[in-house]
Every structure is written in structure tokens, then in C-alpha cells.
XYZ file of C-alpha atoms in Angstrom:
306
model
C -11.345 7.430 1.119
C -11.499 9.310 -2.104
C -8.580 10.432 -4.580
C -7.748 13.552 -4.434
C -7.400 15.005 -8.253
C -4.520 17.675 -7.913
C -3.169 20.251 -10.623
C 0.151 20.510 -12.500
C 0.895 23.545 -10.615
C -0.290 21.599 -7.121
C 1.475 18.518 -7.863
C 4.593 20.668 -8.824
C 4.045 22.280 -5.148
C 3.924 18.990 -3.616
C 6.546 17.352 -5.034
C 8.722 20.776 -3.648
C 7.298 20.150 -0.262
C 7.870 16.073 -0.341
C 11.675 17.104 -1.372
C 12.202 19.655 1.466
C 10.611 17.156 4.183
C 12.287 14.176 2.581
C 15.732 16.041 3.089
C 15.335 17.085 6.308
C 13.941 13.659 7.638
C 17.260 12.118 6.607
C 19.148 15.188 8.868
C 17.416 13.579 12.895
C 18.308 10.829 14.166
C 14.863 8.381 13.863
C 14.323 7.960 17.638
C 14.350 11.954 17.724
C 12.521 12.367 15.148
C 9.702 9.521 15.823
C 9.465 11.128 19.419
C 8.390 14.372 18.251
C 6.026 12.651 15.301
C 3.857 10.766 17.604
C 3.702 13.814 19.868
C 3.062 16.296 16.934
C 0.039 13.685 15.811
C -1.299 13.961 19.565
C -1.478 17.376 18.939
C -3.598 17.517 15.964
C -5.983 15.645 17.903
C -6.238 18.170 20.495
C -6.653 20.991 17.821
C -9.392 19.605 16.268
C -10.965 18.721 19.507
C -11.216 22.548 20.822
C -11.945 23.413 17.337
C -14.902 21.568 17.525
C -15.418 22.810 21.070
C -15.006 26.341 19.894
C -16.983 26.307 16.679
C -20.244 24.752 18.798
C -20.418 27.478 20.933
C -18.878 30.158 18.867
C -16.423 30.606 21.433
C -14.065 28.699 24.356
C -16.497 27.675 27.764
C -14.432 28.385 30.263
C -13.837 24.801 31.580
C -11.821 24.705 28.160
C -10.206 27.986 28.753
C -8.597 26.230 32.106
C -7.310 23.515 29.878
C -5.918 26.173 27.422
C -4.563 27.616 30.162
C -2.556 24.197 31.701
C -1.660 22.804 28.663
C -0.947 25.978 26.287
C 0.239 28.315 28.676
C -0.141 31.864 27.403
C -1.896 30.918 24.643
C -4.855 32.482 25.510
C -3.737 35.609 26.084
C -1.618 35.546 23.284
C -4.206 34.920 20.733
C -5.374 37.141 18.367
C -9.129 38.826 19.311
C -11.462 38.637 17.018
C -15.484 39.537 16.560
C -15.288 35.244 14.876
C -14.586 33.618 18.329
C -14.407 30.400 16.266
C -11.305 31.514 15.017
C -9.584 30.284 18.099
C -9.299 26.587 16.729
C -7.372 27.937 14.146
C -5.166 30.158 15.630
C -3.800 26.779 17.874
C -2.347 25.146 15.830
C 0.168 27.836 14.658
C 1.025 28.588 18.246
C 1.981 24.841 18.802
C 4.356 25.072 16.217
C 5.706 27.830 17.493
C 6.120 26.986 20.878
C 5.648 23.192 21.573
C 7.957 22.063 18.791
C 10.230 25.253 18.594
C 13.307 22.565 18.823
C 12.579 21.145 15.678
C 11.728 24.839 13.719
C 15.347 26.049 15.325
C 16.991 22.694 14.231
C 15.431 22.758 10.845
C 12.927 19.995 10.716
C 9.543 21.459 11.493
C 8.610 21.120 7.984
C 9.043 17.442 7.607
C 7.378 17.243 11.228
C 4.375 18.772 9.202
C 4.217 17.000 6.263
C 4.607 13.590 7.746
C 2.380 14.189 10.937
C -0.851 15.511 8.281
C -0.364 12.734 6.396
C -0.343 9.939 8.732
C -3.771 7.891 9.014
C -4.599 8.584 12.354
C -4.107 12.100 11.608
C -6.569 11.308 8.845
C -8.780 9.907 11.064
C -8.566 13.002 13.417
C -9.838 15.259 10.396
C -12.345 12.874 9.347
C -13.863 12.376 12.363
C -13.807 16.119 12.905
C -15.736 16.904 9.533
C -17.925 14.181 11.057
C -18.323 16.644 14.188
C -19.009 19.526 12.350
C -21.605 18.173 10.474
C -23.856 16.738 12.291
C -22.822 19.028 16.166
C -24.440 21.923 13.598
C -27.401 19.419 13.173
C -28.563 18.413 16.488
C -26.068 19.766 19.813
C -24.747 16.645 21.303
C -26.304 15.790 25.107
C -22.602 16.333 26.483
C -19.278 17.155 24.974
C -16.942 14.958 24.622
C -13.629 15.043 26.829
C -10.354 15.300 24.746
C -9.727 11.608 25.700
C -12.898 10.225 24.880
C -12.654 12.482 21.309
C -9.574 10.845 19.967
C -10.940 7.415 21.377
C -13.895 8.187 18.791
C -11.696 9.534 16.273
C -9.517 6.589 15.695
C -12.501 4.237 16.248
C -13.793 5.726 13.102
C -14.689 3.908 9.847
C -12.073 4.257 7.252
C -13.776 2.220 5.235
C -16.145 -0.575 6.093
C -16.151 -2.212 9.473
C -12.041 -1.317 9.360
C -10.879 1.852 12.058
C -8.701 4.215 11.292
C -6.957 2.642 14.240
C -7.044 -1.063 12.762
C -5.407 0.545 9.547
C -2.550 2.723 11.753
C -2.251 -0.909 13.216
C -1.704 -2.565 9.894
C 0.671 0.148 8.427
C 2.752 -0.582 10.882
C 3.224 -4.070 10.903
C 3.756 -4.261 6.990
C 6.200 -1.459 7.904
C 8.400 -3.900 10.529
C 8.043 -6.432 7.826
C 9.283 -3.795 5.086
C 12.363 -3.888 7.726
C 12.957 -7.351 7.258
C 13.687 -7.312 3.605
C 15.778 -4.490 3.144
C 17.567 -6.329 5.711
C 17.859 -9.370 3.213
C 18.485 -7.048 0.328
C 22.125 -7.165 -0.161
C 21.794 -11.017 0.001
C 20.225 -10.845 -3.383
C 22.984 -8.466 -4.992
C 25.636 -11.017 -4.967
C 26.387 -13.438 -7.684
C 26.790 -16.574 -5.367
C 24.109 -16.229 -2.543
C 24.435 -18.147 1.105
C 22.368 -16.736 3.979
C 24.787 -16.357 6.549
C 23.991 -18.790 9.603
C 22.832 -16.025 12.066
C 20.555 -14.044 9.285
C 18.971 -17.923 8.912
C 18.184 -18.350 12.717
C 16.767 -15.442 13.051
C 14.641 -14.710 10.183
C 13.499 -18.155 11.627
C 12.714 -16.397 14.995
C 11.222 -13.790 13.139
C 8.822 -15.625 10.562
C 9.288 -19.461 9.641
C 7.575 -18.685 6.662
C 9.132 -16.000 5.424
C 12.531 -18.311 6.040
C 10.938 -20.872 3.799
C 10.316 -18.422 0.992
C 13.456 -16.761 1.478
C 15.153 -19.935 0.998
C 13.278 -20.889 -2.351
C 13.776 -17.595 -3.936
C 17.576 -17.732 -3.657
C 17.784 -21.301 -3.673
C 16.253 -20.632 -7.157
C 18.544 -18.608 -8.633
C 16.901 -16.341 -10.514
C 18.374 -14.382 -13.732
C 17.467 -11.452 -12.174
C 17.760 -11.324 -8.566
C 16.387 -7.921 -7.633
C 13.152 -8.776 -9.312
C 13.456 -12.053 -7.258
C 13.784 -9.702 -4.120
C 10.778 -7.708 -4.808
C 8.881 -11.062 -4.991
C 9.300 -10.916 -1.177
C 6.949 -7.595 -0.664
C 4.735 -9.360 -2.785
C 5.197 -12.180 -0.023
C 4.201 -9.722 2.519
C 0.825 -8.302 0.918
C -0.603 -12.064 0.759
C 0.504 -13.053 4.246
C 1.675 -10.011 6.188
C -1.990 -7.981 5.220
C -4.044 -10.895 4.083
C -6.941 -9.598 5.999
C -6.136 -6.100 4.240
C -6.648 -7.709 1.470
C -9.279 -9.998 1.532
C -11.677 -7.043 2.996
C -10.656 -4.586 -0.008
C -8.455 -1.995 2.091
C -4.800 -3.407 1.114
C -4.112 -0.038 -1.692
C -5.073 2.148 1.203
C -2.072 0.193 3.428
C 0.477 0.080 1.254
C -0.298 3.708 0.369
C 0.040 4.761 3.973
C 2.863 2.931 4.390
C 5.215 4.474 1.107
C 4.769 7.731 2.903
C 5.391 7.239 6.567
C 8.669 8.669 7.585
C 9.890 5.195 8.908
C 9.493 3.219 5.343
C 11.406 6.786 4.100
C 14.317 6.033 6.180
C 14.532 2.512 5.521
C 14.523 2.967 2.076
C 17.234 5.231 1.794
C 19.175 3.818 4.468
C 18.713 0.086 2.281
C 20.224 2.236 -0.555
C 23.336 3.502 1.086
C 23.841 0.060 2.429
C 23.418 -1.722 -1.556
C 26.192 1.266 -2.909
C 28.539 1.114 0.130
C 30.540 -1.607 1.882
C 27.900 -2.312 4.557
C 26.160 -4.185 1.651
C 28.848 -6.966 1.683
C 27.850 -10.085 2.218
C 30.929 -11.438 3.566
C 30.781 -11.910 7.191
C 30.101 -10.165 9.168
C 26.357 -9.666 8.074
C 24.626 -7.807 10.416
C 22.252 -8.968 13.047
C 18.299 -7.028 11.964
C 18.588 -5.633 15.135
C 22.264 -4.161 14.611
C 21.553 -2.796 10.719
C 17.863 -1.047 12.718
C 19.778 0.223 14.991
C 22.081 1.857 11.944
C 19.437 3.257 10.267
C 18.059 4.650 13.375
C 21.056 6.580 14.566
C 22.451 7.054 10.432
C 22.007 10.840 8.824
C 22.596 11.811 6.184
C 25.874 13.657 5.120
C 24.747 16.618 3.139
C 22.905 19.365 5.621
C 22.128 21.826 2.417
């Protein structure tokens, strides 16, 4: 995918809009929050779907009206009329924020829903795959039009760059993600002058990755000058095991990229911080099981509501 080249004024805008989203991320509780996030993303889909629908015939066939109709109720009679039928597409997506997700508008955290949900890559896949659409449906009028389900299918099978899927990348993301969880995990081992991996934290980063345990074990076993260098050595770790494949095919910035600005790496992040400033970063037993310190960031908010 290509670079986008932004303004001052834009990049001023969008640093604003990372802020608010950022903020109000930290205010839900993750499973909350990643419950909405995958259902907001499901929506886009859908959006672009009818708007494709829509703009092909310059207006909704009435086998998609009946859909409208189930799964938007009083949407279609709420819509705005217009002599630009095609409008319709547009007008959807404003109505699901509205209505489907009117919990997280009331509770304050529509925005972040937003920002995080466009910028996800299988939301990217939805819009390239719909540009896709509306080039070539303008072309030549497919032979029959695709069902929602068979749409998305298409959408995420899409080439983000290559032979790799949008999908295959949202796949990827992820996993470099659950390994991101890992080391912040580890983090507060490398903080301490004298460092001992507790035996638990040993077993089961063992369970978890025998190689990861072996590297683990030579960085602090090395005793480096500066240990939070040492501990960044470990993401490097991931990118040549973790995404190897990423990597070897030429899609790894495009990965790591995705993954700085999912929601999930946000929380763990700032949840990692707390944990490095606070007692919960002590070594001393007891260290907490992964699954006990996820489960803290999932249910942790943040303190400030402003």
C-alpha cells in the first residue's frame, strides 16, 4: 500500500484525534471494548457492500431493501430522499453509529470505536476491495451480485500486496500482537539490578515458546549494561522468528505498522507502563502468571475520565 503524504495542519488534526481515541480506549474495559471493535469492523463491511449495491444500480433493488429492512430497521424510512439514490451508501454508515453502537456514543467511546475500527487492515481491505468494485462494476456489470457473505469473503481474500491477503496480514498482526504480550510480560524482569526468572514465569514461557525461553535466558543471563535496550532485543527476536515469513516476502513494515496502532498493542503498552512505575512491577514473588497480568490489563482503566 502507498504512504499517505499528510499536511502540518492534517497531521496536527490527527495527532488531536489519536489523543482523544487513545484516552478514551484506556476508559472500557478491553473485552467491552474488543466486542464492539470486531462488530463495528463487520459493519464497515456491510456498508461498503450496499454501497456498491446502491451505486451499480443508482439505487437499492428491493431484495436489498428487505435486508435494510431486517437488519437496519427503520433505516429506510429514516433516510434522507434524494434525486442521487446512490447517496444511500453513505447515509448508512452514520445511522449505524447512531443506532447500532449508541452504547458506546452515550458512554463516551464512539470516537475511539472509529478511529481504531478505519484503521484496522481488514477494514483496509474492505475499502480496497470496494475501490476495486467501483472500478471495474462501472466497467463491465458483474453476471450476479455478490451476497454480503460472499463480498467480505472477497474482500479479505484480497491482495495486500503480492500473493499475501488482507486476511493473511489481519492473521499476522495478530500473532506478533500475542507475542508483543509476552514481553511486556517479561518487562519488569529486566528493570531490576539482580535478575532471576521466577520458576513459574520459566515453565511457562517454556509452554509458550522454547525458543523464546532460550533467548530470554541469554539476554539476562548476559547482563547487559543497559537492560532495557537488552529487552527491546526481544521484539527484535520476534520480527525474525515470530513474522519470518513477513519478512522474507517483503510485507514485515506493513505488520509491525498495523500492529503499533491496533487498540490491543495500545493497551498493552500502557498497561506495561503502569506496571514498570507501580508496585505490580516488582519482581519479588509473587510474579504474575501471563495469564493473570492479561487478565489485568483486560479488566484495568484508567483513572482519569477527563
Amino acid at each position: 500500500m502507498k504512504t499517505a503524504k499528510f499536511t502540518k495542519l492534517e497531521r496536527r488534526v490527527g495527532h488531536i484525534a489519536s489523543q482523544r481515541a487513545r484516552r478514551q480506549l484506556m476508559q472500557v474495559p478491553w473485552d467491552c471494548f474488543h466486542k464492539a471493535y470486531e462488530e463495528y469492523i463487520r459493519w464497515q463491511a456491510f456498508v461498503l457492500w450496499a454501497r456498491a449495491v446502491v451505486e451499480l444500480d443508482g439505487c437499492a433493488p428491493s431484495w436489498l431493501e428487505a435486508i435494510l429492512r431486517k437488519r437496519c430497521p427503520g433505516f429506510t424510512e429514516e433516510a434522507p430522499r434524494s434525486n442521487k439514490p446512490e447517496l444511500l451508501g453513505l447515509w448508512l454508515l452514520p445511522w449505524v453509529h447512531d443506532q447500532v453502537f449508541e452504547f458506546a456514543k452515550e458512554e463516551g467511546w464512539l470516537d475511539a470505536l472509529v478511529f481504531y475500527g478505519f484503521r484496522d487492515i481488514r477494514s483496509q481491505g474492505y475499502w480496497a476491495y470496494w475501490e476495486h468494485c467501483d472500478t471495474e462494476w462501472r466497467k463491465r456489470r458483474p453476471a450476479s451480485v455478490p451476497t454480503f457473505v460472499q463480498w467480505r469473503r472477497s474482500a479479505l481474500s484480497w491482495k495486500l500486496q503480492g500473493d499475501v491477503s488482507f486476511a493473511a496480514a489481519a492473521k499476522a498482526v495478530e500473532k506478533f500482537i500475542d507475542f508483543e504480550a509476552v514481553i511486556y510480560w517479561l518487562r519488569p524482569l529486566f528493570q531490576t539490578a539482580t535478575v532471576q526468572m521466577p520458576a513459574h514465569v520459566t515453565l511457562q514461557l517454556g509452554q509458550e515458546s522454547p525458543r523464546l525461553l532460550k533467548f530470554v535466558s541469554n539476554e539476562i543471563s548476559a547482563h547487559y549494561e543497559d537492560k532495557s535496550r537488552s529487552w527491546r532485543r526481544l521484539f527484535n527476536w520476534g520480527e525474525e522468528h515470530v513474522l519470518s515469513h513477513a519478512k522474507t516476502d517483503g510485507w514485515l513494515d506493513c505488520v509491525l505498522r498495523q500492529a503499533a496502532i491496533h487498540p490491543r498493542h495500545e493497551r498493552l503498552a500502557d498497561y506495561a507502563t503502569l506496571c514498570s512505575k507501580s508496585r505490580l512491577g516488582n519482581t519479588a514473588p509473587p510474579y504474575p502468571s501471563l495469564r493473570q497480568w492479561q487478565t489485568d490489563m483486560e479488566g484495568y482503566l484508567r483513572a482519569s475520565r477527563k
